[in-house]
Coordinates of C-alpha atoms and ligand atoms in Angstrom, one line a residue:
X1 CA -21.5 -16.1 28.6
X2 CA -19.3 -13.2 28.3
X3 CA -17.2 -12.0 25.3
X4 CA -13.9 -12.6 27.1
X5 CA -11.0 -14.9 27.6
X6 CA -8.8 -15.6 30.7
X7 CA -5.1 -15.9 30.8
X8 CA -4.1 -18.4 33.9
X9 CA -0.1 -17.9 35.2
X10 CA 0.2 -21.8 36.1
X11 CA 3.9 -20.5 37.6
X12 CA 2.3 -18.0 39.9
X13 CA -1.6 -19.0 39.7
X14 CA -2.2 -15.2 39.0
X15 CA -5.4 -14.9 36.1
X16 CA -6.1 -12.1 33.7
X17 CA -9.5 -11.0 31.8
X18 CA -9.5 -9.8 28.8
X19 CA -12.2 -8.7 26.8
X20 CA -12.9 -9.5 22.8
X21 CA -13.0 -6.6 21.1
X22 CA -13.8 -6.8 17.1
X23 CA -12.7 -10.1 16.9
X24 CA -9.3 -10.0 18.8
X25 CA -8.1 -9.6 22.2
X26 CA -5.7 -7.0 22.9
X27 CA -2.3 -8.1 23.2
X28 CA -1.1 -4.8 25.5
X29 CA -3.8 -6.1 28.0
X30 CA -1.9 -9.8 28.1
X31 CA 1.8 -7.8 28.3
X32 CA -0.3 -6.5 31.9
X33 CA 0.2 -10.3 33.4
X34 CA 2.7 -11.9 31.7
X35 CA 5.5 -9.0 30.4
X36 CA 8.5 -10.2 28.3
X37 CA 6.3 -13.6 27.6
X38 CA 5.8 -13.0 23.4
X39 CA 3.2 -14.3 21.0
X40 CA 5.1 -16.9 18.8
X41 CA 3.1 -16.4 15.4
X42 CA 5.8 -16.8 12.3
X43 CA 4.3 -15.3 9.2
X44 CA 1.4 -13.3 11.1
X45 CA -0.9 -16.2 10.7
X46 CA -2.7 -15.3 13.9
X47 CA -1.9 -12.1 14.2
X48 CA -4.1 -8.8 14.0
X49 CA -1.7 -5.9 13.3
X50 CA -4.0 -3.0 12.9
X51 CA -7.8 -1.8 13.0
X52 CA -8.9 -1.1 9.7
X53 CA -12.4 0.6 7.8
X54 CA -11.3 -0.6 4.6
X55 CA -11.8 -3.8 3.1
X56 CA -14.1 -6.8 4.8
X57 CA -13.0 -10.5 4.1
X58 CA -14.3 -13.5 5.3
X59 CA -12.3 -16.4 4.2
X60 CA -14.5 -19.1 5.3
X61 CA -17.6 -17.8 3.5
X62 CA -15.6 -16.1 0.3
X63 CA -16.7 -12.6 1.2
X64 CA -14.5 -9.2 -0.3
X65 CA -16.2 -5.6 0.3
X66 CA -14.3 -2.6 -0.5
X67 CA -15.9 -0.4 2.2
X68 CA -18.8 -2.4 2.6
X69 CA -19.6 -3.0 -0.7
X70 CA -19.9 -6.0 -2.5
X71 CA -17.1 -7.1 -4.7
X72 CA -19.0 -8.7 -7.4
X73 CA -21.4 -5.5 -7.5
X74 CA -18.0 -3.2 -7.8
X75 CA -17.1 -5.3 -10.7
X76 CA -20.5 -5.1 -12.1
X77 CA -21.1 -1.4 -11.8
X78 CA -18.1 0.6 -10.7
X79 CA -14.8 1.6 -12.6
X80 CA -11.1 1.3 -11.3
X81 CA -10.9 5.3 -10.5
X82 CA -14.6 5.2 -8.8
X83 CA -13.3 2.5 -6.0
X84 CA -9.9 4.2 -6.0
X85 CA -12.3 6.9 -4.4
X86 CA -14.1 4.7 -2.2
X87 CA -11.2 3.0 -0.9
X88 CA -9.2 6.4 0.0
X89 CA -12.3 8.5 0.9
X90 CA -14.6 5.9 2.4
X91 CA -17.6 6.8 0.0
X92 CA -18.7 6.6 -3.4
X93 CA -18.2 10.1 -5.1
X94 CA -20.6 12.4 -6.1
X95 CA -20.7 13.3 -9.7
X96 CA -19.2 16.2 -9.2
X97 CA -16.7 14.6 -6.8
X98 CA -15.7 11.8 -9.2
X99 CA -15.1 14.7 -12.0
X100 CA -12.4 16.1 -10.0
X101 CA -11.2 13.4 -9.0
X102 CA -10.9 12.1 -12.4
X103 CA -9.8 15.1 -13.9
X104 CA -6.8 15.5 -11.3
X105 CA -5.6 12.1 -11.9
X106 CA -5.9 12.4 -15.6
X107 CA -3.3 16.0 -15.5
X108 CA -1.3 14.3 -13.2
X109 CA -0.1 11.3 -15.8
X110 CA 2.8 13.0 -16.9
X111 CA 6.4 11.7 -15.3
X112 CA 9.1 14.0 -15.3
X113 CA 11.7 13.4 -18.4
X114 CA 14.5 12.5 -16.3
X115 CA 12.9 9.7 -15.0
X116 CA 12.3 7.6 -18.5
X117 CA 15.7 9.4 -20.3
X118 CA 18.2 8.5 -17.4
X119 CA 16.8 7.0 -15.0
X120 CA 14.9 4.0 -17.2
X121 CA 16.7 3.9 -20.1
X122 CA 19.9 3.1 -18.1
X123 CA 18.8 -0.2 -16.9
X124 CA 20.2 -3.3 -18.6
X125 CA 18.4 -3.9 -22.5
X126 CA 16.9 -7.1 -21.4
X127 CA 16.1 -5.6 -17.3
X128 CA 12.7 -7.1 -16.2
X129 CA 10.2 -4.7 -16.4
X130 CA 8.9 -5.4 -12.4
X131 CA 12.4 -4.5 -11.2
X132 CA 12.5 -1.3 -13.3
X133 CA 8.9 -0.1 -11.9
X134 CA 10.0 -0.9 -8.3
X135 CA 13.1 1.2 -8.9
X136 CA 11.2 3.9 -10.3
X137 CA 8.2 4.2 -7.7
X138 CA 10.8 4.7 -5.6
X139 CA 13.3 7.1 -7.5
X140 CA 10.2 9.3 -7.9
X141 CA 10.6 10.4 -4.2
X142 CA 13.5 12.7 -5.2
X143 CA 11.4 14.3 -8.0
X144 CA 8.9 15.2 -5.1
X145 CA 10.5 16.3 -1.9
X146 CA 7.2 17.8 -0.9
X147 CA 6.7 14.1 -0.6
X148 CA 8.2 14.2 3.2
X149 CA 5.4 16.2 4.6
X150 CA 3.3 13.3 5.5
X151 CA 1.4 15.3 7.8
X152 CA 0.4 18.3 5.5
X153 CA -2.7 17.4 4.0
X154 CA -2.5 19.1 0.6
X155 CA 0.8 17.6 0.1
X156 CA -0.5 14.1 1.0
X157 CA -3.2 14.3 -1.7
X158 CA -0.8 15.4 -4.1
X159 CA 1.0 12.5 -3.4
X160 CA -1.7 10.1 -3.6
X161 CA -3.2 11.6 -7.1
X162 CA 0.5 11.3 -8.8
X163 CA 1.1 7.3 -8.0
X164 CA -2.1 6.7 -8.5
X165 CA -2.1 8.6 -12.2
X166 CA 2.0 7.7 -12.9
X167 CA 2.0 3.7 -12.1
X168 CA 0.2 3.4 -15.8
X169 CA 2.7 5.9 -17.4
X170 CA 5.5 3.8 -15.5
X171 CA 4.6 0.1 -16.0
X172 CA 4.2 1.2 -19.7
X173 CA 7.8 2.6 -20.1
X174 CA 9.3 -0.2 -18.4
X175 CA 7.1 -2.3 -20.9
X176 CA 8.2 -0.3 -24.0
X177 CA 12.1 -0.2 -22.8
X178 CA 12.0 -4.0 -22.3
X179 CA 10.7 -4.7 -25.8
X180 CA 13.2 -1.5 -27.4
X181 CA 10.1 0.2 -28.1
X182 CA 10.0 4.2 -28.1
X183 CA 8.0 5.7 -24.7
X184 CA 4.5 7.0 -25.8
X185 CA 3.4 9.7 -23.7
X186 CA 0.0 9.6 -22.2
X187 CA -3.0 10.8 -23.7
X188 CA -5.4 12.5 -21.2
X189 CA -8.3 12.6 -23.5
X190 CA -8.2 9.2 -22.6
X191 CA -9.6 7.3 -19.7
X192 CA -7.5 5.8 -17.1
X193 CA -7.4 2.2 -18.5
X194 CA -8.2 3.0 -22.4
X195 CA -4.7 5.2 -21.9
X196 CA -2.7 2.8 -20.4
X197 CA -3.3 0.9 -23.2
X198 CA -2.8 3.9 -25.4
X199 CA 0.3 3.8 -24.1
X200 CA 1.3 0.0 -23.9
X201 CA 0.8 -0.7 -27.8
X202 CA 0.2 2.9 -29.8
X203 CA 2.8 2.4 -32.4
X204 CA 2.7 5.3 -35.3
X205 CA -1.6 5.8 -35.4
X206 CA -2.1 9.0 -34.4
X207 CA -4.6 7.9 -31.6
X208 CA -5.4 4.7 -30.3
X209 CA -8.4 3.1 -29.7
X210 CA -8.8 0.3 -27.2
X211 CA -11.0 -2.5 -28.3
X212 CA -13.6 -1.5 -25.2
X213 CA -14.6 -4.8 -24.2
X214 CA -10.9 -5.1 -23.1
X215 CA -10.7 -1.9 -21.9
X216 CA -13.5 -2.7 -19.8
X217 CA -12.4 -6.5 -18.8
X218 CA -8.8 -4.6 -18.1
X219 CA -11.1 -2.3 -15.6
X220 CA -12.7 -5.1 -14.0
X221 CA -9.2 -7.0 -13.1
X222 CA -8.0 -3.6 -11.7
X223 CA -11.2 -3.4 -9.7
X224 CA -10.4 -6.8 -8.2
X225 CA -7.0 -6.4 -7.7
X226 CA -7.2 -3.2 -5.7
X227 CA -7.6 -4.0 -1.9
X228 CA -7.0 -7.0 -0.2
X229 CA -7.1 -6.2 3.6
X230 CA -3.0 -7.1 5.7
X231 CA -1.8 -8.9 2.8
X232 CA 2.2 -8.8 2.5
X233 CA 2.6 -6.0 0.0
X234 CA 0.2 -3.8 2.7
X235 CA 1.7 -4.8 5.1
X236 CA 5.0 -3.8 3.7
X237 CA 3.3 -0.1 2.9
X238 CA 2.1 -0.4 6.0
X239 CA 5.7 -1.1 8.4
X240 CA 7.4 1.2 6.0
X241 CA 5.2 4.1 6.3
X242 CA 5.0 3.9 9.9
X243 CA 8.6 5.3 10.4
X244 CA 7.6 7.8 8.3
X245 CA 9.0 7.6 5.4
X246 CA 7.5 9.1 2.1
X247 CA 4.8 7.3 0.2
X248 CA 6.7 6.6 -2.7
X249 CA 9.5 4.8 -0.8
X250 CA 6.8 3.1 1.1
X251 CA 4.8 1.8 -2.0
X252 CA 8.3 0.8 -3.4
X253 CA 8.5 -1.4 -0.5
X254 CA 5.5 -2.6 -1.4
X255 CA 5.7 -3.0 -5.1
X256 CA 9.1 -5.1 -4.1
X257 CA 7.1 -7.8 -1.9
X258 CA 4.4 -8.4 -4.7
X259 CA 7.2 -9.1 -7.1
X260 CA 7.8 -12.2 -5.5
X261 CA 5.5 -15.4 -6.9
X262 CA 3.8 -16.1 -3.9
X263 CA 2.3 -12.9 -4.3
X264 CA 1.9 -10.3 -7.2
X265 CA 4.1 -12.8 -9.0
X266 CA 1.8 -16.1 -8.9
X267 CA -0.4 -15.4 -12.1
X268 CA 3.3 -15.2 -13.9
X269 CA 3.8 -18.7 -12.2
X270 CA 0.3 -20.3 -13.4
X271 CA 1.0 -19.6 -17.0
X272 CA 4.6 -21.2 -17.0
X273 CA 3.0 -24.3 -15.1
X274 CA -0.2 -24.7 -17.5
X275 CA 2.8 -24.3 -20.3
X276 CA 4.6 -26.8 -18.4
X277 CA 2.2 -29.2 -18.3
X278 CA 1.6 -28.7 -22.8
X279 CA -1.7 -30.8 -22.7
X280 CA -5.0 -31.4 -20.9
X281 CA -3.9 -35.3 -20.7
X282 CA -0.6 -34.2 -18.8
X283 CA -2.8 -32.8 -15.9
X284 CA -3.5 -36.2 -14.0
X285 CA 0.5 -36.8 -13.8
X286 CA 0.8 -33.4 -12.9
X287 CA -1.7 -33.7 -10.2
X288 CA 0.0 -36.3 -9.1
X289 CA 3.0 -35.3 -9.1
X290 CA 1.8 -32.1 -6.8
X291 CA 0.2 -34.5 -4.1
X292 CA 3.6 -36.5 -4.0
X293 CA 5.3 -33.1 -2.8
X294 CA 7.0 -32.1 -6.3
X295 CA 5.5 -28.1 -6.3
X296 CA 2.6 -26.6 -6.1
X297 CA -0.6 -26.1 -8.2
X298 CA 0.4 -22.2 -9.1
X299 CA -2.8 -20.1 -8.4
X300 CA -4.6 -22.4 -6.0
X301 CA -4.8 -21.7 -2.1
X302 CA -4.9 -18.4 -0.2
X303 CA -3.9 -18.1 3.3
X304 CA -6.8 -16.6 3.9
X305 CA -9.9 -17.9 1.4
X306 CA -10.3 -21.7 2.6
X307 CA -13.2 -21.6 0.0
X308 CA -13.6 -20.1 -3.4
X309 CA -11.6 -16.8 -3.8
X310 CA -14.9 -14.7 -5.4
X311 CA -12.8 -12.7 -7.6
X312 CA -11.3 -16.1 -9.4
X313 CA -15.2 -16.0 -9.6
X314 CA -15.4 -12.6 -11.6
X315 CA -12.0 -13.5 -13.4
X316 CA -13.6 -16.5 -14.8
X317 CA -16.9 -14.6 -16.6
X318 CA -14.5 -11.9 -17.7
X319 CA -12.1 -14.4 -19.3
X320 CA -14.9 -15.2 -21.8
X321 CA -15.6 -12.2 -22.6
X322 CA -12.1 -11.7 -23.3
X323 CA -11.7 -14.7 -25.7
X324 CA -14.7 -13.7 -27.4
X325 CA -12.5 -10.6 -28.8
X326 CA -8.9 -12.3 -28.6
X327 CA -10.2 -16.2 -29.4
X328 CA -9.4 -18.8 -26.5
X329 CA -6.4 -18.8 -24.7
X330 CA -4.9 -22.6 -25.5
X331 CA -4.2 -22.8 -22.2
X332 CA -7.5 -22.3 -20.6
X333 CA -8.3 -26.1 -21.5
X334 CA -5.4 -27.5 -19.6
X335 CA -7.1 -24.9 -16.5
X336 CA -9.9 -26.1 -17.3
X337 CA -9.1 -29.6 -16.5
X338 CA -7.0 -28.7 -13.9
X339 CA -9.7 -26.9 -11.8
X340 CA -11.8 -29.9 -12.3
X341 CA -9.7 -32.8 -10.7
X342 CA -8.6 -30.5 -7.9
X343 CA -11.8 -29.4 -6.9
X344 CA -12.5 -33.4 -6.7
X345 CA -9.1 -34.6 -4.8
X346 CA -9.3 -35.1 -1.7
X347 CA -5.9 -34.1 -1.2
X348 CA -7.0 -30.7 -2.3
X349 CA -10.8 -30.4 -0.4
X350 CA -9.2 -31.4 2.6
X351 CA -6.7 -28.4 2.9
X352 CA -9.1 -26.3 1.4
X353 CA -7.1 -25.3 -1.7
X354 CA -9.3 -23.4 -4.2
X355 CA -8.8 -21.6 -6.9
X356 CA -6.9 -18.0 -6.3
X357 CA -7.4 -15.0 -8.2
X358 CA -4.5 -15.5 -10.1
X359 CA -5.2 -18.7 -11.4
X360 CA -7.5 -16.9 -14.5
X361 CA -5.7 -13.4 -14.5
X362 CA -2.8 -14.6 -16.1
X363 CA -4.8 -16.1 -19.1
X364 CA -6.3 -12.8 -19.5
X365 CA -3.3 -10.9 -20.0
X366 CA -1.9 -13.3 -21.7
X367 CA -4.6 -13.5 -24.3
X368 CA -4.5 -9.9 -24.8
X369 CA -1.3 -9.7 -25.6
X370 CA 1.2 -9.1 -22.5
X371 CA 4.3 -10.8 -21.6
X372 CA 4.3 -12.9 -18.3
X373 CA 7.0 -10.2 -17.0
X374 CA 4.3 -7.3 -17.0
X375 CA 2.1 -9.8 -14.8
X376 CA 2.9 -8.0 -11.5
X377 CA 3.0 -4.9 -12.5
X378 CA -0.4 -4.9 -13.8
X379 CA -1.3 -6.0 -10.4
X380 CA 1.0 -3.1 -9.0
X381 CA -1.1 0.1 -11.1
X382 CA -4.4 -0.9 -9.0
X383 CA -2.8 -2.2 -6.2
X384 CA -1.5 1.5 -5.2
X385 CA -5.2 2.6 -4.3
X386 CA -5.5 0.2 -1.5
X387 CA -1.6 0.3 -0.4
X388 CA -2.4 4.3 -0.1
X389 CA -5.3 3.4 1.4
X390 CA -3.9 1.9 4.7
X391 CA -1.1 4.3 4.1
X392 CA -3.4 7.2 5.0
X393 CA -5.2 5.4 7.8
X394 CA -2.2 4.5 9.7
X395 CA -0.9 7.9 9.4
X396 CA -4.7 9.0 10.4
X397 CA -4.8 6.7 13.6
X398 CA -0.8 8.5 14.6
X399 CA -0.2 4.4 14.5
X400 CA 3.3 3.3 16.5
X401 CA 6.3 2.0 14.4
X402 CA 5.6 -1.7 13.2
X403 CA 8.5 -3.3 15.6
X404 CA 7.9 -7.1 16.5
X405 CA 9.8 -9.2 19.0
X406 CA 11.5 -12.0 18.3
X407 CA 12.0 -15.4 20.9
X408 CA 16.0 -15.6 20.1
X409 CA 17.4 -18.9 20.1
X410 CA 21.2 -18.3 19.0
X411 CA 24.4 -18.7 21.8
X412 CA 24.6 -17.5 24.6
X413 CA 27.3 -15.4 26.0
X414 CA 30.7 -16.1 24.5
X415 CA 34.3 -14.3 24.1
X416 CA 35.8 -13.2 20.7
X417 CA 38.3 -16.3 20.0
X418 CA 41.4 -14.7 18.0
X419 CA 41.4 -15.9 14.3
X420 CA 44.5 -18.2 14.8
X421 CA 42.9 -20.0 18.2
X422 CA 39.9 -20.8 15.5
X423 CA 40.2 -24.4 15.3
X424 CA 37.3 -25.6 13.2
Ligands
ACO501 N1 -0.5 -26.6 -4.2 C1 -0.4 -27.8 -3.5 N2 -0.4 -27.8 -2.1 C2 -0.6 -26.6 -1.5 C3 -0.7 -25.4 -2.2 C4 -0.7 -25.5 -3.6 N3 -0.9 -24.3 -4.3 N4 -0.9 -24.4 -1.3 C5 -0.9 -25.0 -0.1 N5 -0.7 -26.3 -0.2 C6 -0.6 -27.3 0.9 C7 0.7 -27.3 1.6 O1 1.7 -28.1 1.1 C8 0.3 -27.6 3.0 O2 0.1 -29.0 3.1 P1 0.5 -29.9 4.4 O3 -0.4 -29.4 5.4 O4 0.3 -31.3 4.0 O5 2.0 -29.5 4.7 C9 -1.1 -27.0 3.2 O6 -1.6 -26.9 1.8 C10 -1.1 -25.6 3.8 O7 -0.2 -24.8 3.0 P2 0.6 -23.6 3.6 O8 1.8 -23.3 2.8 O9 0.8 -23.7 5.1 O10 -0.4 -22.4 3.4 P3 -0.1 -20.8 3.5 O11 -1.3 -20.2 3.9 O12 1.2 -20.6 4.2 O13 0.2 -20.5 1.9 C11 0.0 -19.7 -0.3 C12 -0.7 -19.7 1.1 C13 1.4 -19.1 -0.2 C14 -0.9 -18.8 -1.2 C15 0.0 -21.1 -0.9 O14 -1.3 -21.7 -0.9 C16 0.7 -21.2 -2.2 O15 2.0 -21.3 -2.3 N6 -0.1 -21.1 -3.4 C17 0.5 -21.1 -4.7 C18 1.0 -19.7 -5.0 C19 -0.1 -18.8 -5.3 O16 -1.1 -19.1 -6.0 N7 0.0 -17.5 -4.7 C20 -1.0 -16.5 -4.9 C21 -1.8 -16.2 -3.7 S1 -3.0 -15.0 -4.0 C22 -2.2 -13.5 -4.1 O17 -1.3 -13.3 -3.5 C23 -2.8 -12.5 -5.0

């Protein structure tokens, strides 16, 4: 047996070989045999848009690596900034390589003043705080018009340190705006997570101290959230950056498609259903009502996990130790039960609906203390390292311009009909 498939023409008989490379066959080798023919695949379901060294996942089994590591040992031993590293370099960091690192992202906090005087404070008193941050990743291309020289390594560093190190100092002031709040400025005798909570809920104390297991539990969920392989806010960074444009317009792009909820905005979506349903005897009816077609269960299925997503996994054990600080999140009951009677439905085994990472993460944030609207951009401040990530290794790889086909099935042919002569 050979690793190989063959094309057949059954309109010319003519046959084509074409080896499996990595798991794919390449589609320039089928263009050979059969040009202008297109793969029909809406929603890149079967689709393998790129090469990538960065993050492994096998749906089937419910395997994440970050480079070949282990997700659950990451989130056991690692910190945010440590696989913020790994994912852009490839390697753990040595000590003294993680002591620049960390020390560069730490002096690079700082956002220039125009962009919380003018450019955030104009936005509407009651603006959502996800559409602020999307504006402002991007508006911070003009502050950095080094930011165009893509190909300059110094300058793509740069660029990479000051998202990484400003989405905190961002998601923060659009946090503080939204609730009329005054900005607190970043404290970089801080770590990265202990400051952004420093600067979430510092009111007039002249330092403030994160309770550390939720510093830590914070560090955990930013660990999970910060690769995912092609999803669609990488492959947004990914199709934008390939024309070339900056970074931060790119990760704009990005930040945009996890705002919607079902992506970065799902977590959001499970807390408004568990509050929905109000009690853990609602959740039958509510099941029920799912299978008959009325919604979905929020935080359940993964187009790509058909079995347990392992960070839901992590999420769960963190949640406790969350609650043992915050006390329980009343919701987690009605999850509780929910999880239960899906996992036992057959409607539910048979499609392989499991629970997602964001059907725990929301309870989390919740419990300590932030609104449902800062939900996606809490995903968005890890997020960055991986979206950068792919960023670099498309530009690394001189990658073509993302530009797919389409199989048009509008009019044909037709002359303009003066407006008068329109008879409809
Ligand atoms: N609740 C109920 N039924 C569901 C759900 C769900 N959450 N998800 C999928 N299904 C059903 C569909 O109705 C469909 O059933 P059918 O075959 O009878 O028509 C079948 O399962 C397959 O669903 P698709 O929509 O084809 O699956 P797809 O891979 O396109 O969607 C998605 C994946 C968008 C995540 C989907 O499962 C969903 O909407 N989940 C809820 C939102 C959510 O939790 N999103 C977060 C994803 S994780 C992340 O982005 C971080």
């Amino acid at each position: 047996m050979t690793d190989s498939i063959t094309i057949t023409d059954n309109r010319t008989g003519s046959s084509l070989e074409i080896p499996i490379t990595n798991g794919g066959v390449a589609a320039s080798e089928w263009q050979k045999l059969l040009p202008g023919i297109w793969f029909y695949d809406p929603g890149f379901v079967s689709t393998a848009a790129c090469e990538s060294a960065i993050t492994y996942l096998d749906g089937e089994k419910g395997i994440l690596r970050y480079r070949g590591y282990p997700i659950e040992e990451l989130a056991e031993r690692s910190t945010y900034l440590e696989v913020a590293y790994l994912l852009l370099h490839g390697e753990l960091p040595t000590e003294s390589e993680y002591e620049a690192w960390r020390k560069e992202i730490t002096y690079h906090t700082f956002i220039h003043e125009n962009v919380r005087k003018r450019f955030l404070e104009g936005f509407h008193y009651d603006a959502h705080p996800m559409g602020m941050f999307v504006s402002a990743v991007a508006a911070l291309s003009t502050f950095y018009a080094d930011a165009k020289d893509i190909f300059d390594p110094a300058s793509r560093h740069k660029q990479i340190i000051r998202l990484i190190a400003k989405m905190p100092t961002l998601a923060a002031a659009a946090h503080r705006f939204s609730v009329g709040m005054p900005f607190v400025y970043p404290d970089n005798s801080l770590g990265f997570t202990d400051n952004f909570l420093s600067m979430m809920w510092k009111v007039a104390e002249p330092r403030f101290d994160a309770n550390p297991v939720l510093a830590r539990a914070l560090d955990i969920l930013f660990i999970l959230h910060a690769d995912h392989e092609q999803n669609c806010s990488t492959t947004a960074m990914r199709v934008v950056g390939s024309s070339h444009a900056d970074p931060y317009s790119a990760a704009a792009a990005a930040c945009a498609a996890l705002y919607g909820p079902r992506h970065g905005g799902a977590n959001e979506a499970v807390i408004r259903m568990l509050t929905q349903i109000g009690s853990v005897d609602e959740v039958p009816a509510f099941v029920k009502a799912v299978k008959e077609g009325h919604g979905r269960l929020q935080g359940f299925g993964h187009r790509v996990y058909k079995s347990y997503d392992p960070r839901a996994k992590i999420i769960k054990r963190t949640a406790d130790q969350v609650f043992t600080v915050t006390g329980k999140n009343p919701l987690l009951d009605i999850a509780l039960k929910l999880e239960e009677i899906a996992l036992s439905d057959e409607y539910f085994t048979s499609r392989k609906l499991y629970p997602n990472v964001d059907f725990y993460s929301g309870l989390i944030y919740q419990a300590m203390g932030f609104p449902l609207e800062m939900f996606p951009v809490l995903f968005a401040i890890p997020r960055v390292s991986g979206w950068l990530a792919h960023w670099q290794e498309l530009l690394d790889e001189e990658a073509k311009i993302a530009r797919p086909r389409q199989l048009y099935i509008g009019k044909e042919q037709r002359s303009y009909v003066a407006m008068d002569q329109r008879g409809r």
